PDB file of C-alpha atoms and ligand atoms in Angstrom:
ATOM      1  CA  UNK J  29     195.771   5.711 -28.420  1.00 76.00           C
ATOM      2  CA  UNK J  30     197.590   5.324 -31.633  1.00 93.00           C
ATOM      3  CA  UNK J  31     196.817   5.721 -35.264  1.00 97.00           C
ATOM      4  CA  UNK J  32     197.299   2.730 -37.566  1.00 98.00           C
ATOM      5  CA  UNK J  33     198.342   2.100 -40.585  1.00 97.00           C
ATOM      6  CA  UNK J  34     195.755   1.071 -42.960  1.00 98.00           C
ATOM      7  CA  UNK J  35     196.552  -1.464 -45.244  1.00 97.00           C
ATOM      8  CA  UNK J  36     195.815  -0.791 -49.014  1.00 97.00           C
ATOM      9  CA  UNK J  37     193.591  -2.893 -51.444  1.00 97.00           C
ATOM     10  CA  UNK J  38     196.164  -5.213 -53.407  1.00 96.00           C
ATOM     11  CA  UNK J  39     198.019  -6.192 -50.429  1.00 96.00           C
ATOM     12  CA  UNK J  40     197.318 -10.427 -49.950  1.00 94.00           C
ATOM     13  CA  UNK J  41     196.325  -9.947 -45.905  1.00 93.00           C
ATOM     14  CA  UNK J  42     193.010  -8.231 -47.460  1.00 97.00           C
ATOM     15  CA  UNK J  43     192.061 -11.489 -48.885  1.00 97.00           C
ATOM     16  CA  UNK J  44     192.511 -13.394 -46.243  1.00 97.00           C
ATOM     17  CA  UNK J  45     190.253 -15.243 -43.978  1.00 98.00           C
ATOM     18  CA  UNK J  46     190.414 -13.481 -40.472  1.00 98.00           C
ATOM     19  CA  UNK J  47     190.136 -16.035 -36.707  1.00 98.00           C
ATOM     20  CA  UNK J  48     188.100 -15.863 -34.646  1.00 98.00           C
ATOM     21  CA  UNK J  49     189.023 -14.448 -31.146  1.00 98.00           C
ATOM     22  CA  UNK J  50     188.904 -16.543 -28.297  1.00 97.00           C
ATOM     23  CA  UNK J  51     189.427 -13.972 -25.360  1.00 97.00           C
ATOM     24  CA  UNK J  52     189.173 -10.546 -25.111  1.00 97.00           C
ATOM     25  CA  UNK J  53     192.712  -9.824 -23.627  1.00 98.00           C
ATOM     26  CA  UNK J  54     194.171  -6.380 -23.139  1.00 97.00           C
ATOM     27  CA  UNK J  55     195.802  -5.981 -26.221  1.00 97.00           C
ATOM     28  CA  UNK J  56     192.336  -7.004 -28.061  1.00 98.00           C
ATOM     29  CA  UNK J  57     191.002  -3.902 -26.049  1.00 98.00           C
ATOM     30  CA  UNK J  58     193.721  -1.636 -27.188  1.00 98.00           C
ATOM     31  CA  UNK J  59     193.609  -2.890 -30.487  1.00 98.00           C
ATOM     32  CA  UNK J  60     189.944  -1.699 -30.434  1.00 98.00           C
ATOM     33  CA  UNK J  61     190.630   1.334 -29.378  1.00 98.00           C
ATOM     34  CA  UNK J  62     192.905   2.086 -31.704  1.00 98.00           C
ATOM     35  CA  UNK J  63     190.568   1.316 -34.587  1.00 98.00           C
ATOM     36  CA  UNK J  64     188.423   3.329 -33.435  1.00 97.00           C
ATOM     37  CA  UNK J  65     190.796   6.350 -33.394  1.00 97.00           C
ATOM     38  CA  UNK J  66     192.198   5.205 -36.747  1.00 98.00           C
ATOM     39  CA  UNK J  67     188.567   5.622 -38.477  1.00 97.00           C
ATOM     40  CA  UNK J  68     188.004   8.680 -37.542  1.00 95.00           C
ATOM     41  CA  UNK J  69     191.139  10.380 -38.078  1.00 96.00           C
ATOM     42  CA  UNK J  70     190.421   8.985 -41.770  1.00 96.00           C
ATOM     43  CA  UNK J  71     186.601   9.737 -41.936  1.00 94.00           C
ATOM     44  CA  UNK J  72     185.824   6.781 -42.243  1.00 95.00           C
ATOM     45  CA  UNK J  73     182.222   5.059 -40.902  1.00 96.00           C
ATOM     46  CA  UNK J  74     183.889   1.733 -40.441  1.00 98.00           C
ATOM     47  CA  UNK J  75     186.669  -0.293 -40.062  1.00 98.00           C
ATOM     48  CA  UNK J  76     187.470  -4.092 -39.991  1.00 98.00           C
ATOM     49  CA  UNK J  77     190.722  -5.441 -38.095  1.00 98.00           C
ATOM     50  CA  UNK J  78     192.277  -7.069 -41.153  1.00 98.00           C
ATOM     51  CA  UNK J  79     192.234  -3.365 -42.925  1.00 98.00           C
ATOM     52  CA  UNK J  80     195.153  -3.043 -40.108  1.00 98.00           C
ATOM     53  CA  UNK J  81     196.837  -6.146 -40.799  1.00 97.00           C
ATOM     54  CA  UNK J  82     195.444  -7.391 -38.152  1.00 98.00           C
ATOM     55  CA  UNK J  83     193.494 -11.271 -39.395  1.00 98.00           C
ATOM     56  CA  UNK J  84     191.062 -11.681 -36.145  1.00 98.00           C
ATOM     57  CA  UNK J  85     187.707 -11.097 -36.479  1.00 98.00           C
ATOM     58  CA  UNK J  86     186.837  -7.989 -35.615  1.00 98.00           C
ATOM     59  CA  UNK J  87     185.541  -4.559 -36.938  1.00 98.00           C
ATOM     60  CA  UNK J  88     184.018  -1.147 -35.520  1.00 98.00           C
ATOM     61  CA  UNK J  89     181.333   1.173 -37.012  1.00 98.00           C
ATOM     62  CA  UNK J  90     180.144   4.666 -36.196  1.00 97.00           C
ATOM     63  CA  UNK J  91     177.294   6.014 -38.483  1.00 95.00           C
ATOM     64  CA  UNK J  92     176.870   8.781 -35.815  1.00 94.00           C
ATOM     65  CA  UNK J  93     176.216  12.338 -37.820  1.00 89.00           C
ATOM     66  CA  UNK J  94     178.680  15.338 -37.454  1.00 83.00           C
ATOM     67  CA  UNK J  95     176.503  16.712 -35.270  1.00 87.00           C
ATOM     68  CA  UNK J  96     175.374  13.652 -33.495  1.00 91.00           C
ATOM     69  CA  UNK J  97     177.577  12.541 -30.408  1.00 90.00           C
ATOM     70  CA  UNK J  98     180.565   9.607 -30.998  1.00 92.00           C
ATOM     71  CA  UNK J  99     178.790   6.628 -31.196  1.00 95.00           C
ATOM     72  CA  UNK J 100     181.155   3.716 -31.774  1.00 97.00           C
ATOM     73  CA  UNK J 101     180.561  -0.180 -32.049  1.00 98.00           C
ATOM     74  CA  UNK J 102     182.786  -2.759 -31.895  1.00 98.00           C
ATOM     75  CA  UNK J 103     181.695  -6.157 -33.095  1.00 98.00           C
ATOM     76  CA  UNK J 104     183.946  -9.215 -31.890  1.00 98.00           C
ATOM     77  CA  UNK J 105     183.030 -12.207 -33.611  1.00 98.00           C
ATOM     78  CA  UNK J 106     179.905 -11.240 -35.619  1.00 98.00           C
ATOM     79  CA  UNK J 107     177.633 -13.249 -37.329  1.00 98.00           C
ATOM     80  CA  UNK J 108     174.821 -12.194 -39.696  1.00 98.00           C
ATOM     81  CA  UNK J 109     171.970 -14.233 -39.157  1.00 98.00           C
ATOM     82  CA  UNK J 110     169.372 -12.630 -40.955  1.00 98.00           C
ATOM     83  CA  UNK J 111     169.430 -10.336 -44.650  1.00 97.00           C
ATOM     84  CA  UNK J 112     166.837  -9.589 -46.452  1.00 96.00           C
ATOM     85  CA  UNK J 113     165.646  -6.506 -49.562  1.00 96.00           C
ATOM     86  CA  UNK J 114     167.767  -5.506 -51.790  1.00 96.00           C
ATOM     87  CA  UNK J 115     169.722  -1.591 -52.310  1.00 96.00           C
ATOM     88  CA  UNK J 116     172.665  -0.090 -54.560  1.00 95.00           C
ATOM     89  CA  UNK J 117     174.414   2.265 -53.301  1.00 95.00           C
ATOM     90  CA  UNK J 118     178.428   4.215 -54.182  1.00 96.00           C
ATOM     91  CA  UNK J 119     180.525   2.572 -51.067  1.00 97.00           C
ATOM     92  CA  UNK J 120     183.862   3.083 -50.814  1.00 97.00           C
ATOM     93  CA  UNK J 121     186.683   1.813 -48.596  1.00 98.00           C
ATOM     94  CA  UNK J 122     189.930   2.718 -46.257  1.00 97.00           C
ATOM     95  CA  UNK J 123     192.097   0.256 -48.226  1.00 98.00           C
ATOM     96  CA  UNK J 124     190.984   2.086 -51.751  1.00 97.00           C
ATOM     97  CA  UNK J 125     191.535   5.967 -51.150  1.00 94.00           C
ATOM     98  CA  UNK J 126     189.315   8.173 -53.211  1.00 94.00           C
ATOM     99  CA  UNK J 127     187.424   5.012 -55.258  1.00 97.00           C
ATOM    100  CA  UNK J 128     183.782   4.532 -55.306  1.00 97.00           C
ATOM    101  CA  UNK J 129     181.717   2.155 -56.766  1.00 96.00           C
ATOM    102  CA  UNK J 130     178.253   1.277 -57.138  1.00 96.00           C
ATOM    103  CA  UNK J 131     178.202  -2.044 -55.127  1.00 97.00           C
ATOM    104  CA  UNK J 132     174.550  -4.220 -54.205  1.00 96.00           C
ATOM    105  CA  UNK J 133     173.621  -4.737 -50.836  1.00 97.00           C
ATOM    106  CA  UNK J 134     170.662  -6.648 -48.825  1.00 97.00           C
ATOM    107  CA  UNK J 135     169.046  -3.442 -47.491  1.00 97.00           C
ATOM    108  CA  UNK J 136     168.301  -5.383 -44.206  1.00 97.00           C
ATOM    109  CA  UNK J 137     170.303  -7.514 -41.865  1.00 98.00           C
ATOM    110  CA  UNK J 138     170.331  -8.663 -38.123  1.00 98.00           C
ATOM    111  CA  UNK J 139     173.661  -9.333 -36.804  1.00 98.00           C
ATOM    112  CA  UNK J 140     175.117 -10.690 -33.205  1.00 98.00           C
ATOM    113  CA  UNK J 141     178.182 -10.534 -32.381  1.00 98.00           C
ATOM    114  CA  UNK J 142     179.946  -9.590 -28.761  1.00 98.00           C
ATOM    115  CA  UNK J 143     180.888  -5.946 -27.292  1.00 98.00           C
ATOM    116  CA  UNK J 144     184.654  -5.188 -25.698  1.00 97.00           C
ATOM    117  CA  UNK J 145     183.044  -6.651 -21.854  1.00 97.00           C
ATOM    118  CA  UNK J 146     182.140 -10.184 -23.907  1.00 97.00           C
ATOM    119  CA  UNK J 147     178.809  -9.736 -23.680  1.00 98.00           C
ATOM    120  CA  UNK J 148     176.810 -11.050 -26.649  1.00 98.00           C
ATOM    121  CA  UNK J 149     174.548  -8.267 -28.267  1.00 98.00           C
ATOM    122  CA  UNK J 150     172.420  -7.913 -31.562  1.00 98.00           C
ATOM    123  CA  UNK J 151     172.044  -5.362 -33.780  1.00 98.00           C
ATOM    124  CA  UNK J 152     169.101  -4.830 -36.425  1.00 98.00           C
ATOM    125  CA  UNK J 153     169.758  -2.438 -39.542  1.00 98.00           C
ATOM    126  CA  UNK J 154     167.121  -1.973 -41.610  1.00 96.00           C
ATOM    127  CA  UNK J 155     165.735   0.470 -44.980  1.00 94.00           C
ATOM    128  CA  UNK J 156     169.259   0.131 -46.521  1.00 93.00           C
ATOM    129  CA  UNK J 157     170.356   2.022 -44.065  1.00 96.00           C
ATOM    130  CA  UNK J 158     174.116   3.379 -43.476  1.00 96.00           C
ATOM    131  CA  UNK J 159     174.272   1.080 -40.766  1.00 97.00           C
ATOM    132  CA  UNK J 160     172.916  -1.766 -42.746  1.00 98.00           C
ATOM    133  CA  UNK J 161     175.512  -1.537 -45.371  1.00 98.00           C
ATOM    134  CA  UNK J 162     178.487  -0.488 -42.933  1.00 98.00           C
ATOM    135  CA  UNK J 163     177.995  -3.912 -41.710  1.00 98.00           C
ATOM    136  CA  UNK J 164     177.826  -6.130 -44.158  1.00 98.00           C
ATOM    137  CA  UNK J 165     180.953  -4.218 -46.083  1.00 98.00           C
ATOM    138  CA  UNK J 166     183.304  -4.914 -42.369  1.00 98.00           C
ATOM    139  CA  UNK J 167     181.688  -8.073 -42.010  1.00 98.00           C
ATOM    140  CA  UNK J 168     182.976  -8.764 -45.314  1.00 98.00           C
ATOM    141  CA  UNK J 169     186.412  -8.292 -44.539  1.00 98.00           C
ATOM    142  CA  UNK J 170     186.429 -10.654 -42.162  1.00 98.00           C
ATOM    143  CA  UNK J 171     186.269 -13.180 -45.318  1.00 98.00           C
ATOM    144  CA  UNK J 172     187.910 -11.267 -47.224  1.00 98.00           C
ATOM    145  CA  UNK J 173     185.666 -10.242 -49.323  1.00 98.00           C
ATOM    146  CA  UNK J 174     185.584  -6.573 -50.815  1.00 98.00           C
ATOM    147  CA  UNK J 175     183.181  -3.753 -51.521  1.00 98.00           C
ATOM    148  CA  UNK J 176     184.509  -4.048 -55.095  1.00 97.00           C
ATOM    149  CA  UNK J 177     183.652  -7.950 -55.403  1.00 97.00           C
ATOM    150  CA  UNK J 178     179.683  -6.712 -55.087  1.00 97.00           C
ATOM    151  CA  UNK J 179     180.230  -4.595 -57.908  1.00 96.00           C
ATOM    152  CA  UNK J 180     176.813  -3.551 -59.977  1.00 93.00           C
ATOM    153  CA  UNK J 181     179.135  -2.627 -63.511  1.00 93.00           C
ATOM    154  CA  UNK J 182     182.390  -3.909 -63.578  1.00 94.00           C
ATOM    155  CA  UNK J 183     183.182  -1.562 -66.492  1.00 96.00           C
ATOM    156  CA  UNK J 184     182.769   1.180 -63.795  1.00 95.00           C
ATOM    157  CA  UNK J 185     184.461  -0.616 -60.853  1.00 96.00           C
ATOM    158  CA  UNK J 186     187.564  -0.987 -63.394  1.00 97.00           C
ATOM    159  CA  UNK J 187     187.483   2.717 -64.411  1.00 97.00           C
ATOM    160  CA  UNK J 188     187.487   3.813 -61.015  1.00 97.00           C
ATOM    161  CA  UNK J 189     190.131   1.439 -60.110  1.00 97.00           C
ATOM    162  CA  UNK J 190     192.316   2.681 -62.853  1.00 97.00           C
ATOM    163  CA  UNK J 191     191.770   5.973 -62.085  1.00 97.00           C
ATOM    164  CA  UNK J 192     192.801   6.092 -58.657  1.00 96.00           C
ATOM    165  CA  UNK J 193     196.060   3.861 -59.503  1.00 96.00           C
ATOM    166  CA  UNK J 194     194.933   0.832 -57.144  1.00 97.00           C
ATOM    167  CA  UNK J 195     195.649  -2.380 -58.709  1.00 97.00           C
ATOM    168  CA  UNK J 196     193.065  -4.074 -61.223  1.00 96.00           C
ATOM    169  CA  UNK J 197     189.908  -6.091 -60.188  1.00 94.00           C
ATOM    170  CA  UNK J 198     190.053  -9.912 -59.231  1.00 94.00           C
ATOM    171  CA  UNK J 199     187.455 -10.922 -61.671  1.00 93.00           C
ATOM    172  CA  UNK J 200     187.726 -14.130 -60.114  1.00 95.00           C
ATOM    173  CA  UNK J 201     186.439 -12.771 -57.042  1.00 95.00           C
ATOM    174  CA  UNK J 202     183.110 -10.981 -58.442  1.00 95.00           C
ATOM    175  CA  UNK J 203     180.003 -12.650 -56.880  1.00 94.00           C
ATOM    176  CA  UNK J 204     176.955 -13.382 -58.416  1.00 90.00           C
ATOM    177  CA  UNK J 205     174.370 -12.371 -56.201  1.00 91.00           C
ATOM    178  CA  UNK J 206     171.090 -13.209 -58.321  1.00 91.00           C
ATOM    179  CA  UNK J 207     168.977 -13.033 -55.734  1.00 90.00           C
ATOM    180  CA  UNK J 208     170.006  -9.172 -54.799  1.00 93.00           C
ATOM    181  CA  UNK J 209     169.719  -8.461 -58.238  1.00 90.00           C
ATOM    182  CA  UNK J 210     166.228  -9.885 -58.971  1.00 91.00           C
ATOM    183  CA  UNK J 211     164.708  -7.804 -55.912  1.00 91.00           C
ATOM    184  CA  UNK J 212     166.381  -5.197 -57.420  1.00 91.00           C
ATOM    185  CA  UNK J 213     165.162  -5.649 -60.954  1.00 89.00           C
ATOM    186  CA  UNK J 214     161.431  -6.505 -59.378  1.00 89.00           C
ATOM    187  CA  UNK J 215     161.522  -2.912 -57.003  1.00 84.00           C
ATOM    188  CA  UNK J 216     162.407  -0.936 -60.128  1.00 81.00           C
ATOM    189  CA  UNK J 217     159.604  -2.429 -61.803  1.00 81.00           C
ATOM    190  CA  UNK J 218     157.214  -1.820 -59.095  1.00 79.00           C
ATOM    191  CA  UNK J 219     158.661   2.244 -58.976  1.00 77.00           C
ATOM    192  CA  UNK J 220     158.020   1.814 -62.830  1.00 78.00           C
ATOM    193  CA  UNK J 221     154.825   0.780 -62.575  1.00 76.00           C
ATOM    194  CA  UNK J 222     153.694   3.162 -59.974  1.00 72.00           C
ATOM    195  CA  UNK J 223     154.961   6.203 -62.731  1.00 65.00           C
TER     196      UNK J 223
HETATM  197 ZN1   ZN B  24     186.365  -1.570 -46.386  1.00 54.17          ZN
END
């Protein structure tokens, strides 16, 4: 058991693409482990193995409540292969202490990917769930791609940035995401129209 050092938004490793892993060897295991120790000693609900300069693909969730038993996940070579709906939500992230930022999200996805044994397993998150958007902001990593990159104001995200002295958006890296947004414009017009 060890804690690790997590490393901070600005550092190059974060945007890099992660491998895939090819066998599940001891240190893989420990590696794991260690993750998982590392999140929770930082509160955190997730935590993706390049966030500990570690490039593999690889991340672990627990959306378990503080009253609710441990409940940790490790995902080993996940894939998304289904997203749809659209939420918003204030994420934040290991690698920026203290930041949040509105970010969009597809409020549903089912992912595969395999547990610590190898064994292949999938994983439905639906309702914009905690769940739902812990996995897509790991998964992300993986690519490195960052909760700030999904960004709903980019005046805010560069507030919040400044703020909390992390280095200054990659406006390069901001995605597009129309089709989020639209289901996003469309449900606010159906709460509007319900009003
Ligand atoms: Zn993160």
């Amino acid at each position: 058991m060890a804690i690790l050092k997590i490393v901070k938004y600005g550092e190059e490793s974060l945007r890099q693409k992660s491998k895939e892993i090819t066998k599940i060897s001891k240190k893989i295991k420990v590696l794991a482990h260690d993750m998982i120790d590392t999140m929770y000693a930082n509160n955190g609900v997730g935590l993706a193995a390049p966030q500990v300069g570690e490039n593999i693909r690889m991340f672990v969730i627990d959306v378990s409540l503080d009253n609710e038993p441990f409940n940790p996940i490790v995902f080993i070579n996940p894939k998304i292969i289904k997203k749809e709906g659209a939420t918003h939500e204030k994420e934040g992230c290991l690698s920026f202490p203290n930041a949040f930022v509105d970010v969009r999200r597809y409020s549903y996805v089912k992912v595969k990917a395999t547990d610590l044994n190898g064994k292949p397993f999938v994983i439905e998150a639906k309702d914009g769930s905690l769940l739902a958007r812990a996995i897509q902001h790991e998964n992300d990593h993986l690519d490195g791609i960052l909760f700030i990159d999904h960004t709903r104001n980019i005046f805010e995200a560069i507030k919040v940035l400044e703020e909390n002295n992390l280095p200054k958006i990659q406006e390069d890296k901001l995605l597009e995401e129309k089709e989020i947004e639209d289901i996003l414009a469309q449900n606010k017009a159906d709460v509007d129209d319900k009003q």
